Coordinates of C-alpha atoms in Angstrom, one line a residue:
Chain A
X40 CA -58.4 -77.9 -50.6
X41 CA -58.9 -76.0 -53.9
X42 CA -57.7 -72.9 -52.4
X43 CA -54.0 -74.5 -52.4
X44 CA -54.2 -73.7 -56.1
X45 CA -54.7 -70.0 -55.5
X46 CA -52.4 -69.8 -52.7
X47 CA -49.0 -69.4 -54.5
X48 CA -50.6 -66.6 -56.3
X49 CA -52.4 -64.9 -53.4
X50 CA -49.4 -64.9 -51.0
X51 CA -47.2 -62.6 -53.3
X52 CA -50.1 -60.4 -54.5
X53 CA -51.0 -59.6 -50.8
X54 CA -47.4 -59.4 -49.7
X55 CA -47.0 -56.8 -52.7
X56 CA -49.6 -54.7 -51.2
X57 CA -48.1 -54.9 -47.8
X58 CA -44.6 -54.3 -49.0
X59 CA -45.9 -51.2 -51.0
X60 CA -47.8 -49.9 -47.9
X61 CA -44.5 -50.2 -45.8
X62 CA -42.9 -47.9 -48.3
X63 CA -39.6 -46.6 -46.9
X64 CA -39.5 -49.1 -43.9
X65 CA -36.9 -51.2 -45.8
X66 CA -36.4 -53.7 -42.9
X67 CA -39.9 -54.5 -42.8
X68 CA -40.5 -54.7 -46.4
X69 CA -37.5 -57.1 -46.8
X70 CA -39.0 -59.2 -43.9
X71 CA -42.4 -59.1 -45.9
X72 CA -40.8 -60.5 -49.1
X73 CA -38.9 -63.1 -47.4
X74 CA -41.8 -64.3 -45.3
X75 CA -44.2 -64.3 -48.3
X76 CA -41.7 -66.6 -50.4
X77 CA -41.5 -69.0 -47.4
X78 CA -45.4 -68.9 -47.3
X79 CA -45.6 -69.4 -51.1
X80 CA -43.0 -72.2 -51.0
X81 CA -44.9 -74.1 -48.3
X82 CA -48.3 -73.8 -50.1
X83 CA -46.7 -74.9 -53.3
X84 CA -45.1 -77.9 -51.6
X85 CA -48.6 -78.8 -50.0
X86 CA -50.1 -78.2 -53.6
X87 CA -47.7 -80.5 -55.1
X88 CA -48.4 -83.3 -52.3
X89 CA -52.1 -82.9 -53.2
X90 CA -51.6 -83.2 -56.8
X91 CA -49.1 -86.2 -56.4
X92 CA -51.6 -88.2 -54.2
X93 CA -55.0 -87.1 -55.4
X94 CA -54.4 -85.8 -59.0
X95 CA -55.3 -82.3 -60.6
X96 CA -56.5 -79.5 -58.2
X97 CA -58.8 -77.0 -60.1
X98 CA -60.6 -74.0 -58.9
X99 CA -63.3 -72.1 -60.9
X100 CA -62.7 -68.5 -59.7
X101 CA -65.8 -66.7 -58.7
X102 CA -67.7 -70.1 -58.9
X103 CA -68.3 -70.0 -62.5
X104 CA -67.9 -73.0 -64.1
X105 CA -65.3 -74.0 -66.7
X106 CA -65.5 -73.0 -69.7
X107 CA -67.5 -70.1 -69.0
X108 CA -65.5 -68.7 -66.1
X109 CA -61.8 -68.5 -65.6
X110 CA -60.3 -71.7 -64.1
X111 CA -57.0 -72.3 -62.1
X112 CA -55.8 -75.6 -62.6
X113 CA -52.6 -77.5 -61.2
X114 CA -51.4 -80.7 -62.7
X115 CA -47.9 -82.1 -61.7
X116 CA -46.0 -79.7 -64.0
X117 CA -47.7 -76.8 -62.8
X118 CA -47.3 -77.7 -59.1
X119 CA -43.7 -78.5 -59.4
X120 CA -42.8 -75.3 -61.2
X121 CA -44.7 -73.2 -58.3
X122 CA -42.5 -75.1 -56.0
X123 CA -39.4 -74.3 -57.8
X124 CA -40.6 -70.6 -58.1
X125 CA -41.0 -70.3 -54.4
X126 CA -37.6 -71.7 -53.7
X127 CA -35.8 -69.5 -56.2
X128 CA -38.0 -66.4 -55.0
X129 CA -36.7 -67.1 -51.5
X130 CA -33.1 -67.2 -52.4
X131 CA -33.3 -64.2 -54.5
X132 CA -35.3 -62.3 -51.6
X133 CA -32.5 -63.2 -49.2
X134 CA -29.8 -62.3 -51.6
X135 CA -31.7 -58.7 -52.3
X136 CA -31.1 -57.8 -48.5
X137 CA -27.6 -57.4 -49.4
X138 CA -27.6 -56.6 -53.1
X139 CA -30.3 -54.1 -53.7
X140 CA -29.4 -50.5 -52.5
X141 CA -31.4 -47.9 -50.5
X142 CA -32.7 -46.0 -53.6
X143 CA -34.1 -49.1 -55.4
X144 CA -36.0 -50.3 -52.3
X145 CA -37.3 -46.8 -51.9
X146 CA -38.6 -47.2 -55.2
X147 CA -40.7 -50.1 -54.6
X148 CA -38.2 -52.9 -55.3
X149 CA -40.0 -55.6 -52.8
X150 CA -43.5 -54.8 -54.2
X151 CA -42.4 -55.2 -57.7
X152 CA -40.5 -58.4 -56.8
X153 CA -43.4 -60.0 -55.2
X154 CA -45.9 -58.9 -58.0
X155 CA -43.5 -60.5 -60.7
X156 CA -43.6 -63.5 -58.6
X157 CA -47.5 -63.6 -58.5
X158 CA -47.4 -63.2 -62.2
X159 CA -45.1 -66.2 -62.6
X160 CA -47.2 -68.5 -60.5
X161 CA -50.3 -67.0 -62.1
X162 CA -49.2 -68.0 -65.6
X163 CA -48.2 -71.5 -64.3
X164 CA -51.5 -72.1 -62.7
X165 CA -54.0 -70.9 -65.0
X166 CA -56.2 -72.9 -67.4
X167 CA -57.4 -70.0 -69.5
X168 CA -55.7 -68.4 -72.4
X169 CA -56.6 -65.0 -71.8
X170 CA -56.0 -65.0 -68.2
X171 CA -52.6 -66.4 -69.2
X172 CA -52.1 -63.2 -71.2
X173 CA -53.0 -61.2 -68.0
X174 CA -50.4 -63.0 -66.0
X175 CA -47.9 -62.3 -68.8
X176 CA -48.8 -58.7 -68.5
X177 CA -48.5 -58.6 -65.0
X178 CA -45.0 -60.0 -65.3
X179 CA -44.1 -57.6 -67.9
X180 CA -45.2 -54.6 -66.0
X181 CA -43.5 -55.7 -62.8
X182 CA -40.3 -56.8 -64.8
X183 CA -40.0 -53.5 -66.6
X184 CA -40.3 -51.9 -63.4
X185 CA -37.5 -53.8 -62.0
X186 CA -35.1 -53.2 -64.6
X187 CA -35.5 -49.8 -64.8
X188 CA -35.4 -49.1 -61.1
X189 CA -31.8 -47.9 -61.0
X190 CA -32.4 -45.3 -63.8
X191 CA -28.8 -45.3 -65.0
X192 CA -28.2 -45.1 -68.5
X193 CA -27.1 -48.7 -69.1
X194 CA -30.2 -49.8 -67.0
X195 CA -32.6 -47.8 -69.2
X196 CA -31.1 -49.0 -72.4
X197 CA -31.6 -52.5 -71.4
X198 CA -35.1 -52.0 -70.0
X199 CA -36.1 -50.2 -73.3
X200 CA -34.8 -53.2 -75.5
X201 CA -36.5 -55.3 -73.1
X202 CA -39.9 -53.5 -73.1
X203 CA -39.9 -53.1 -77.0
X204 CA -39.3 -56.7 -77.8
X205 CA -41.6 -58.0 -75.2
X206 CA -44.5 -55.6 -76.3
X207 CA -44.4 -57.0 -79.8
X208 CA -44.7 -60.5 -78.3
X209 CA -47.5 -59.6 -76.4
X210 CA -49.4 -58.0 -79.3
X211 CA -48.9 -61.2 -81.1
X212 CA -50.2 -63.1 -78.1
X213 CA -53.4 -60.8 -78.2
X214 CA -53.8 -61.3 -81.7
X215 CA -53.6 -64.9 -81.5
X216 CA -56.2 -64.9 -78.9
X217 CA -58.5 -63.0 -80.8
X218 CA -58.1 -65.5 -83.9
X219 CA -58.7 -68.5 -81.6
X220 CA -61.6 -67.0 -79.9
X221 CA -63.2 -65.8 -83.2
X222 CA -62.8 -69.4 -84.8
X223 CA -63.6 -71.3 -81.6
X224 CA -65.6 -69.2 -79.3
X225 CA -63.6 -70.2 -76.2
X226 CA -60.6 -69.4 -74.5
X227 CA -60.5 -72.1 -71.8
X228 CA -57.5 -74.1 -72.6
X229 CA -59.1 -77.4 -71.9
X230 CA -62.2 -76.5 -74.0
X231 CA -60.0 -75.3 -76.9
X232 CA -58.5 -78.4 -76.9
X233 CA -61.7 -80.2 -77.3
X234 CA -62.9 -78.0 -80.1
X235 CA -59.6 -77.8 -81.9
X236 CA -59.0 -81.6 -82.0
X237 CA -62.4 -82.3 -82.8
X238 CA -61.9 -80.5 -86.1
X239 CA -64.7 -78.0 -85.6
X240 CA -62.5 -75.1 -86.0
X241 CA -61.4 -73.7 -89.2
X242 CA -57.9 -72.7 -90.8
X243 CA -57.4 -69.7 -88.6
X244 CA -56.5 -72.1 -85.8
X245 CA -53.0 -72.9 -87.4
X246 CA -52.5 -69.2 -88.0
X247 CA -53.0 -68.8 -84.2
X248 CA -50.8 -71.4 -83.3
X249 CA -47.9 -70.0 -85.4
X250 CA -48.5 -66.6 -83.9
X251 CA -48.6 -68.1 -80.4
X252 CA -45.4 -69.8 -81.2
X253 CA -43.6 -66.6 -82.3
X254 CA -45.1 -64.8 -79.1
X255 CA -44.2 -67.5 -76.4
X256 CA -40.8 -68.0 -78.5
X257 CA -39.9 -64.4 -78.1
X258 CA -40.6 -64.6 -74.2
X259 CA -38.6 -67.8 -74.1
X260 CA -35.8 -66.4 -76.2
X261 CA -35.6 -69.1 -78.8
X262 CA -33.7 -68.6 -82.2
X263 CA -34.3 -66.5 -84.1
X264 CA -36.2 -64.5 -81.4
X265 CA -33.6 -64.4 -78.7
X266 CA -31.5 -61.2 -79.2
X267 CA -33.3 -59.1 -76.8
X268 CA -32.2 -61.4 -74.0
X269 CA -28.4 -60.9 -74.0
X270 CA -28.9 -57.4 -74.9
X271 CA -30.8 -56.6 -71.5
X272 CA -30.0 -59.2 -68.9
X273 CA -26.6 -57.9 -67.7
X274 CA -27.7 -54.4 -66.9
X275 CA -30.0 -54.5 -63.9
X276 CA -29.1 -55.5 -60.1
X277 CA -27.8 -59.0 -59.7
X278 CA -30.8 -60.0 -57.6
X279 CA -33.2 -59.0 -60.5
X280 CA -31.1 -60.5 -63.2
X281 CA -31.2 -63.8 -61.3
X282 CA -35.0 -63.9 -60.9
X283 CA -35.2 -62.9 -64.7
X284 CA -32.7 -65.6 -65.8
X285 CA -34.3 -68.2 -63.6
X286 CA -37.9 -67.7 -64.3
X287 CA -39.2 -65.4 -66.9
X288 CA -37.8 -67.2 -69.8
X289 CA -39.0 -70.5 -68.4
X290 CA -42.5 -69.2 -68.4
X291 CA -42.4 -68.7 -72.1
X292 CA -41.1 -72.5 -72.4
X293 CA -43.8 -73.7 -70.0
X294 CA -46.5 -71.7 -72.2
X295 CA -45.2 -73.2 -75.2
X296 CA -45.2 -76.7 -73.8
X297 CA -48.8 -76.2 -72.1
X298 CA -50.3 -74.8 -75.5
X299 CA -48.7 -76.9 -78.0
X300 CA -49.4 -80.2 -75.9
X301 CA -52.8 -79.2 -75.0
X302 CA -54.6 -77.1 -77.7
X303 CA -52.6 -78.1 -80.9
X304 CA -52.2 -81.8 -79.5
X305 CA -53.9 -83.5 -82.4
X306 CA -52.5 -81.4 -85.5
X307 CA -50.5 -84.2 -87.2
X308 CA -46.6 -83.2 -87.1
X309 CA -47.2 -79.7 -86.8
X310 CA -45.6 -79.3 -83.5
X311 CA -42.8 -81.4 -84.4
X312 CA -42.0 -80.0 -87.7
X313 CA -42.2 -76.3 -86.1
X314 CA -40.0 -76.8 -83.2
X315 CA -37.3 -79.2 -84.6
X316 CA -35.2 -76.7 -86.3
X317 CA -36.1 -74.1 -83.6
X318 CA -34.8 -76.3 -80.6
X319 CA -31.5 -77.4 -82.7
X320 CA -30.8 -73.8 -83.8
X321 CA -31.4 -72.3 -80.5
X322 CA -29.1 -74.7 -78.9
X323 CA -26.3 -74.0 -81.3
X324 CA -26.6 -70.1 -81.7
X325 CA -26.9 -69.7 -77.9
X326 CA -23.6 -71.6 -77.3
X327 CA -21.7 -70.0 -80.0
X328 CA -22.6 -66.5 -78.8
X329 CA -21.8 -67.3 -75.3
X330 CA -18.3 -68.5 -76.5
X331 CA -17.7 -65.1 -78.1
X332 CA -18.4 -63.1 -75.0
X333 CA -16.1 -62.1 -72.1
X334 CA -18.4 -60.6 -69.6
X335 CA -19.7 -63.1 -67.0
X336 CA -23.6 -62.3 -67.1
X337 CA -23.4 -62.0 -70.9
X338 CA -22.0 -65.3 -71.3
X339 CA -24.6 -66.9 -69.0
X340 CA -27.4 -64.9 -70.8
X341 CA -26.3 -66.8 -74.1
X342 CA -26.4 -70.0 -72.2
X343 CA -29.8 -69.4 -71.2
X344 CA -30.7 -69.2 -74.8
X345 CA -28.7 -72.4 -75.6
X346 CA -30.3 -74.3 -72.6
X347 CA -33.9 -73.2 -74.0
X348 CA -33.1 -75.1 -76.9
X349 CA -32.7 -78.4 -74.8
X350 CA -36.1 -77.8 -73.3
X351 CA -37.7 -77.5 -76.9
X352 CA -36.3 -80.8 -77.6
X353 CA -39.2 -82.2 -75.8
X354 CA -41.7 -80.5 -78.2
X355 CA -39.6 -81.3 -81.2
X356 CA -39.9 -85.0 -80.6
X357 CA -42.9 -85.2 -78.5
X358 CA -42.4 -88.6 -77.2
X359 CA -43.1 -89.5 -73.5
X360 CA -39.4 -89.6 -72.8
X361 CA -38.6 -86.6 -74.6
X362 CA -41.4 -84.5 -72.6
X363 CA -40.0 -86.1 -69.3
X364 CA -36.5 -84.7 -70.3
X365 CA -38.1 -81.2 -71.2
X366 CA -39.8 -81.1 -67.8
X367 CA -36.8 -82.4 -66.1
X368 CA -34.5 -79.9 -67.9
X369 CA -37.0 -77.1 -67.0
X370 CA -36.8 -78.0 -63.2
X371 CA -33.0 -78.2 -63.1
X372 CA -32.5 -75.0 -65.0
X373 CA -34.4 -72.6 -63.2
X374 CA -32.3 -73.5 -60.0
X375 CA -28.8 -73.4 -61.6
X376 CA -29.2 -70.5 -63.8
X377 CA -30.5 -68.4 -61.0
X378 CA -27.8 -69.5 -59.0
X379 CA -25.2 -68.8 -61.7
X380 CA -26.4 -65.2 -61.7
X381 CA -26.2 -64.8 -57.9
X382 CA -22.7 -66.1 -58.0
X383 CA -21.9 -63.7 -60.7
X384 CA -23.2 -60.9 -58.2
X385 CA -20.9 -62.2 -55.5
X386 CA -17.9 -62.0 -58.1
X387 CA -18.8 -58.5 -59.0
X388 CA -18.5 -57.6 -55.2
X389 CA -15.1 -59.1 -55.0
X390 CA -13.8 -57.4 -58.2
X391 CA -16.1 -54.6 -58.9
X392 CA -16.5 -55.8 -62.5
X393 CA -17.8 -58.9 -64.3
X394 CA -15.3 -58.4 -67.2
X395 CA -13.3 -61.6 -67.3
X396 CA -10.2 -59.7 -68.5
X397 CA -10.3 -57.5 -65.2
X398 CA -10.9 -60.4 -62.9
X399 CA -8.7 -63.3 -61.3
X400 CA -7.4 -64.8 -58.3
X401 CA -10.6 -65.5 -56.9
X402 CA -9.6 -69.1 -55.8
X403 CA -7.1 -67.6 -53.5
X404 CA -9.3 -64.8 -52.0
X405 CA -12.4 -66.8 -51.7
X406 CA -11.9 -70.6 -52.1
X407 CA -15.5 -71.2 -50.9
X408 CA -17.0 -69.0 -53.6
X409 CA -15.0 -71.3 -56.1
X410 CA -16.8 -74.1 -54.7
X411 CA -20.1 -72.4 -54.8
X412 CA -19.5 -71.6 -58.3
X413 CA -18.4 -75.0 -59.4
X414 CA -21.4 -76.7 -58.3
X415 CA -23.9 -75.1 -60.6
X416 CA -21.5 -74.4 -63.3
X417 CA -20.7 -78.1 -63.5
X418 CA -24.3 -78.9 -63.2
X419 CA -24.9 -76.6 -66.1
X420 CA -22.2 -78.2 -68.1
X421 CA -23.8 -81.8 -67.5
X422 CA -21.2 -83.3 -65.0
X423 CA -22.4 -86.3 -63.0
X424 CA -23.8 -86.6 -60.5
X425 CA -25.3 -83.1 -60.6
X426 CA -28.8 -82.4 -61.8
X427 CA -27.4 -81.2 -65.2
X428 CA -26.1 -84.5 -66.0
X429 CA -29.4 -86.3 -65.7
X430 CA -31.2 -83.4 -67.6
X431 CA -28.7 -84.0 -70.7
X432 CA -28.7 -87.9 -70.3
X433 CA -32.4 -88.0 -70.7
X434 CA -32.4 -85.4 -73.8
X435 CA -29.7 -87.8 -75.6
X436 CA -31.8 -90.7 -74.7
X437 CA -35.0 -89.4 -75.8
X438 CA -33.1 -88.3 -79.2
X439 CA -31.7 -92.0 -79.6
X440 CA -34.9 -93.6 -78.7
X441 CA -36.5 -91.6 -81.7
X442 CA -33.7 -92.6 -83.9
X443 CA -32.9 -88.9 -84.4
X444 CA -29.0 -89.0 -84.5
X445 CA -28.8 -85.5 -85.5
X446 CA -30.5 -84.3 -82.5
X447 CA -28.5 -86.1 -80.1
X448 CA -25.2 -85.0 -81.8
X449 CA -26.3 -81.5 -81.6
X450 CA -27.0 -82.1 -77.8
X451 CA -23.8 -83.5 -77.1
X452 CA -21.7 -81.1 -79.0
X453 CA -23.4 -78.1 -77.4
X454 CA -22.8 -79.9 -74.1
X455 CA -19.2 -79.8 -75.1
X456 CA -19.1 -76.1 -75.7
X457 CA -21.0 -75.4 -72.6
X458 CA -18.3 -77.1 -70.6
X459 CA -15.8 -74.6 -72.7
X460 CA -17.6 -71.6 -71.4
X461 CA -17.8 -72.7 -67.9
X462 CA -14.2 -73.4 -67.9
X463 CA -13.5 -70.0 -69.5
X464 CA -15.4 -68.3 -66.5
X465 CA -13.3 -70.6 -64.2
X466 CA -10.2 -69.8 -65.8
X467 CA -10.4 -66.3 -65.9
X468 CA -12.2 -65.4 -62.8
X469 CA -11.0 -67.8 -60.4
X470 CA -7.9 -69.7 -61.5
X471 CA -5.5 -67.0 -63.1
X472 CA -3.4 -64.4 -61.2
X473 CA -5.3 -61.0 -61.0
X474 CA -4.3 -58.9 -64.1
X475 CA -2.4 -55.5 -63.5
X476 CA -4.8 -52.8 -62.1
X477 CA -7.5 -55.2 -61.0
X478 CA -9.5 -54.1 -58.1
X479 CA -9.5 -56.1 -54.9
X480 CA -12.2 -55.4 -52.5
X481 CA -13.7 -57.5 -49.6
X482 CA -17.4 -57.3 -49.0
X483 CA -18.5 -56.9 -45.2
X484 CA -19.0 -60.2 -43.4
X485 CA -22.8 -59.2 -43.0
X486 CA -23.2 -58.9 -46.9
X487 CA -21.3 -62.1 -47.5
X488 CA -23.6 -64.0 -45.2
X489 CA -26.9 -62.8 -47.1
X490 CA -25.3 -63.0 -50.7
X491 CA -23.7 -66.6 -50.1
X492 CA -26.7 -68.2 -47.9
X493 CA -29.0 -68.4 -51.0
X494 CA -26.2 -69.3 -53.3
X495 CA -25.4 -72.1 -50.9
X496 CA -29.2 -73.2 -50.7
X497 CA -29.5 -73.6 -54.3
X498 CA -26.2 -75.4 -54.8
X499 CA -27.4 -77.9 -52.3
X500 CA -30.8 -78.2 -54.4
X501 CA -28.9 -79.0 -57.4
X502 CA -26.9 -81.6 -55.6
X503 CA -29.9 -83.1 -54.2
X504 CA -31.8 -83.1 -57.3
X505 CA -28.8 -84.7 -58.9
X506 CA -28.1 -87.5 -56.1
X507 CA -32.1 -87.9 -55.8
X508 CA -32.8 -88.1 -59.6
X509 CA -35.1 -91.1 -59.1
X510 CA -38.0 -89.1 -57.5
X511 CA -37.3 -86.3 -59.6
X512 CA -37.4 -88.2 -62.7
X513 CA -40.6 -90.1 -61.4
X514 CA -42.3 -86.6 -60.9
X515 CA -41.2 -85.4 -64.5
X516 CA -42.5 -88.7 -66.0
X517 CA -45.8 -88.1 -64.3
X518 CA -46.0 -84.6 -65.6
X519 CA -45.2 -85.7 -68.9
X520 CA -47.8 -88.3 -69.0
X521 CA -50.2 -85.9 -68.2
X522 CA -49.2 -83.5 -70.8
X523 CA -49.4 -86.3 -73.4
X524 CA -52.8 -87.2 -72.3
X525 CA -54.7 -83.9 -73.1
X526 CA -58.1 -85.4 -72.8
X527 CA -57.9 -86.6 -69.2
X528 CA -56.7 -82.8 -68.6
X529 CA -59.8 -81.7 -70.5
X530 CA -62.0 -84.0 -68.7
X531 CA -60.9 -83.0 -65.2
X532 CA -61.6 -79.4 -65.9
X533 CA -64.5 -79.5 -68.0
X534 CA -66.3 -82.4 -66.2
X535 CA -69.9 -82.8 -67.4
X536 CA -69.5 -80.2 -70.0
X537 CA -67.0 -82.3 -71.9
X538 CA -69.7 -84.8 -72.9
X539 CA -71.9 -81.7 -74.5
X540 CA -69.0 -80.3 -76.5
X541 CA -67.0 -83.3 -77.7
X542 CA -67.7 -86.1 -80.2
X543 CA -67.3 -88.6 -77.2
X544 CA -70.0 -91.3 -76.8
X545 CA -72.0 -90.2 -73.6
X546 CA -70.8 -93.2 -71.6
X547 CA -67.2 -92.2 -72.0
X548 CA -65.3 -92.8 -68.5
X549 CA -64.5 -89.9 -66.5
Chain B
X1164 CA -52.9 -21.5 -67.0
X1165 CA -55.4 -19.9 -64.6
X1166 CA -58.3 -18.0 -66.3
X1167 CA -61.6 -16.9 -64.7
X1168 CA -63.6 -19.0 -67.0
X1169 CA -61.4 -22.2 -66.6
X1170 CA -61.7 -21.8 -62.6
X1171 CA -65.5 -21.3 -62.6
X1172 CA -66.2 -24.1 -65.0
X1173 CA -63.7 -26.4 -63.0
X1174 CA -65.7 -26.0 -60.0
X1175 CA -69.0 -27.3 -61.8
X1176 CA -67.1 -29.8 -63.8
X1177 CA -65.5 -31.4 -61.1
X1178 CA -68.5 -31.8 -59.1
X1179 CA -70.1 -33.2 -62.2
X1180 CA -67.3 -35.5 -63.0
X1181 CA -67.2 -36.8 -59.6
X1182 CA -70.8 -37.7 -60.0
X1183 CA -70.6 -39.3 -63.2
X1184 CA -67.7 -41.4 -62.2
X1185 CA -69.8 -42.6 -59.1
X1186 CA -72.7 -43.3 -61.4
X1187 CA -70.4 -45.3 -63.9
X1188 CA -69.2 -47.3 -61.0
X1189 CA -72.9 -47.9 -59.7
X1190 CA -74.1 -49.0 -63.2
X1191 CA -71.1 -50.9 -64.2
X1192 CA -72.6 -54.5 -62.5
X1193 CA -75.0 -54.9 -65.2
X1194 CA -74.2 -52.5 -67.9
X1195 CA -71.3 -50.9 -69.3
X1196 CA -69.2 -49.0 -66.9
X1197 CA -67.6 -50.1 -63.7
X1198 CA -64.8 -49.3 -61.5
X1199 CA -62.2 -48.8 -64.0
X1200 CA -63.9 -46.2 -66.1
X1201 CA -65.2 -44.6 -63.0
X1202 CA -61.9 -44.5 -61.5
X1203 CA -60.5 -42.8 -64.6
X1204 CA -63.2 -40.3 -64.6
X1205 CA -62.7 -39.3 -61.0
X1206 CA -59.0 -39.0 -61.6
X1207 CA -60.0 -36.7 -64.6
X1208 CA -61.7 -34.6 -62.1
X1209 CA -58.6 -34.0 -59.9
X1210 CA -56.4 -33.3 -62.9
X1211 CA -58.9 -30.6 -64.0
X1212 CA -58.4 -29.0 -60.6
X1213 CA -54.7 -29.3 -60.7
X1214 CA -54.7 -27.5 -64.6
X1215 CA -56.8 -24.8 -63.2
X1216 CA -55.7 -24.2 -59.6
X1217 CA -52.5 -25.8 -59.6
X1218 CA -51.0 -29.2 -58.3
X1219 CA -51.1 -28.3 -54.8
X1220 CA -54.7 -27.4 -54.7
X1221 CA -55.5 -30.6 -56.4
X1222 CA -53.4 -32.7 -54.1
X1223 CA -55.2 -30.6 -51.0
X1224 CA -58.6 -31.3 -52.5
X1225 CA -57.6 -35.0 -52.7
X1226 CA -56.8 -34.9 -49.2
X1227 CA -54.8 -38.3 -49.1
X1228 CA -51.7 -39.7 -50.6
X1229 CA -52.5 -40.9 -54.1
X1230 CA -50.5 -43.9 -53.8
X1231 CA -51.9 -44.9 -50.6
X1232 CA -55.4 -44.6 -52.1
X1233 CA -54.4 -46.9 -54.8
X1234 CA -53.2 -49.3 -52.2
X1235 CA -56.4 -49.2 -50.0
X1236 CA -58.3 -49.8 -53.3
X1237 CA -56.1 -52.9 -54.0
X1238 CA -56.7 -54.1 -50.4
X1239 CA -60.4 -53.7 -50.8
X1240 CA -60.6 -55.7 -53.9
X1241 CA -58.3 -58.4 -52.4
X1242 CA -60.5 -58.5 -49.5
X1243 CA -63.8 -58.7 -51.5
X1244 CA -62.3 -61.7 -53.4
X1245 CA -61.1 -63.5 -50.0
X1246 CA -64.2 -63.3 -48.0
X1247 CA -65.6 -66.1 -50.0
X1248 CA -63.1 -68.4 -48.7
X1249 CA -64.4 -67.9 -45.1
X1250 CA -67.8 -69.8 -46.3
X1251 CA -65.5 -72.4 -48.4
X1252 CA -66.3 -70.9 -51.6
X1253 CA -64.0 -70.5 -54.6
X1254 CA -62.0 -67.3 -54.7
X1255 CA -63.9 -63.9 -55.9
X1256 CA -67.3 -65.6 -55.6
X1257 CA -69.9 -63.1 -55.4
X1258 CA -71.7 -62.9 -52.1
X1259 CA -74.8 -60.8 -51.8
X1260 CA -76.4 -59.2 -48.8
X1261 CA -80.0 -57.8 -49.7
X1262 CA -81.0 -54.9 -47.3
X1263 CA -83.6 -52.3 -47.8
X1264 CA -83.9 -53.2 -51.3
X1265 CA -80.4 -52.5 -52.0
X1266 CA -78.3 -55.3 -53.7
X1267 CA -74.9 -55.2 -51.9
X1268 CA -72.5 -57.5 -52.1
X1269 CA -68.9 -58.4 -52.5
X1270 CA -68.8 -57.6 -56.4
X1271 CA -69.6 -54.1 -55.5
X1272 CA -66.8 -53.9 -53.0
X1273 CA -64.6 -55.2 -55.6
X1274 CA -65.6 -52.7 -58.1
X1275 CA -65.2 -49.9 -55.4
X1276 CA -61.6 -51.3 -54.9
X1277 CA -60.9 -51.2 -58.5
X1278 CA -62.2 -47.6 -58.6
X1279 CA -59.9 -46.5 -55.7
X1280 CA -56.8 -48.4 -57.2
X1281 CA -57.3 -46.8 -60.9
X1282 CA -58.1 -43.3 -59.5
X1283 CA -55.0 -43.6 -57.1
X1284 CA -52.7 -44.9 -59.6
X1285 CA -53.4 -42.5 -62.4
X1286 CA -53.2 -39.7 -59.9
X1287 CA -49.8 -41.2 -58.7
X1288 CA -48.5 -41.0 -62.2
X1289 CA -50.0 -37.5 -63.0
X1290 CA -48.6 -36.1 -59.9
X1291 CA -45.2 -37.8 -60.2
X1292 CA -45.0 -36.3 -64.1
X1293 CA -45.9 -32.8 -62.6
X1294 CA -43.0 -33.1 -59.9
X1295 CA -40.5 -33.9 -62.9
X1296 CA -41.6 -31.2 -65.3

């Protein structure tokens, strides 16, 4: 059973080797990518079921017990995120069949894509800080390869910005790891929790905490470290930017949530004070940035930033319902945002541009596309009964429960602006008559099939999460309960070793 | 840049570098060394051949596509990690097979995989740069 926890990493990793071996046999490589994503999703669902029924699944890699070896661990949050990764990966793998050109495929698109998914799942499943760093590097290398695949001027420009900022973040991460290891002597997250919360470590720990906040914050694109994201996400192929938009920043958010609820759990008020202004500013600045843009993918990129702010409300308030809301938001947002980027790609197919001034009339030319756009767009804006409504409702509810009217107000106003942005895209791309000189092409039937099937799949998913908000909420609540009970997490991973290191009495319940 | 001195020295140095690389790989299990530095050293040997006798000669003496070599290495390493699964042990658990006094096992196989992967990918990069210059 413990192999379930590595399966979501192994599938894409082995698939990447296979896809690279296939090289120029494009059709087979596509098949491998799709098959791997299916396998990954199935194994992730099995993992989630296992976690749901029997609690955390862990594996000590190499049979070296924690905290001496690297441990992989799946709690509800990790498991559900691997499921979402699998589904999003599958959607993008199918979409890529029609979106990624021959040249990019020959340069190894499919292998890079699978390595990226392995990195994302690895980051979600690892229980070791240095191992997390390694998975971040895996993601960085694969994603840099993916943005630079086309080798056009715009793409390389975006790629360099992306790389430069991410390398700075990675270096800070490494520095924080060195500080933590120097002052605690361990890198196992559970063990770090035990040592840091028992007060055995020195002041360097807080410095490391700040460095980690900056490093993960840069990856997650929070205010004021977000500027690399809108500068680079509109340049690569649509399939690439969709997988980036859906997953990469969310790995940063996940890392923030994991580290600040586990390692720095018992630092009085530190986490809340740090993240309250960050969350509010990220929401506001992101949405204002979006209002000033006229290119679809740039608007959507700024909205990623703004939505990240919502997720950080979980850390800013750190109450059970706030963390539940953050987890729910995370799940909802990955699906919806990836979907919107995929739709942007279809719009590009019809108009040869994503500049809103040059698009129009799509509601006539492709009415079903209008529907496919409306579902994720309204969900993002928070219209009931879609998933985004429940996510926003929970955020506002959490703010009100914490008697934090300011945060509730910010969340609501930013929500209004989000509706404004979505209406802007709707009006300009779909509703208005096509402007003079607008290009009007119709993609081939085969392309449309591959482009729209994944869009429809993700749209159905967001409707399902919206209508079945109950089970999704239960899941988020369980995840949040686990996150706010770091001692149980530590006990599940460390087992007997826990007794040796902590100040707990020997008879503590396991 | 092909001088008599360099070419003569290369012949000896290449052999020496390859020997050292295998030694590093071997000693890496318990002491500093391992597949990574071993692979780098082996790649250096072929780059030296390329500098003295040209890139074609280096490719010929490698005898296999560098990319393929890297992938074979990755496959070997992955295989070494997966074997433990057949016995119901966690991923990458070291399994030993002591025969004729030689401690052979999956960690060695993993290291050989790393060796080939590093050597292959460094040479892929080197050959690619040569093509563009």
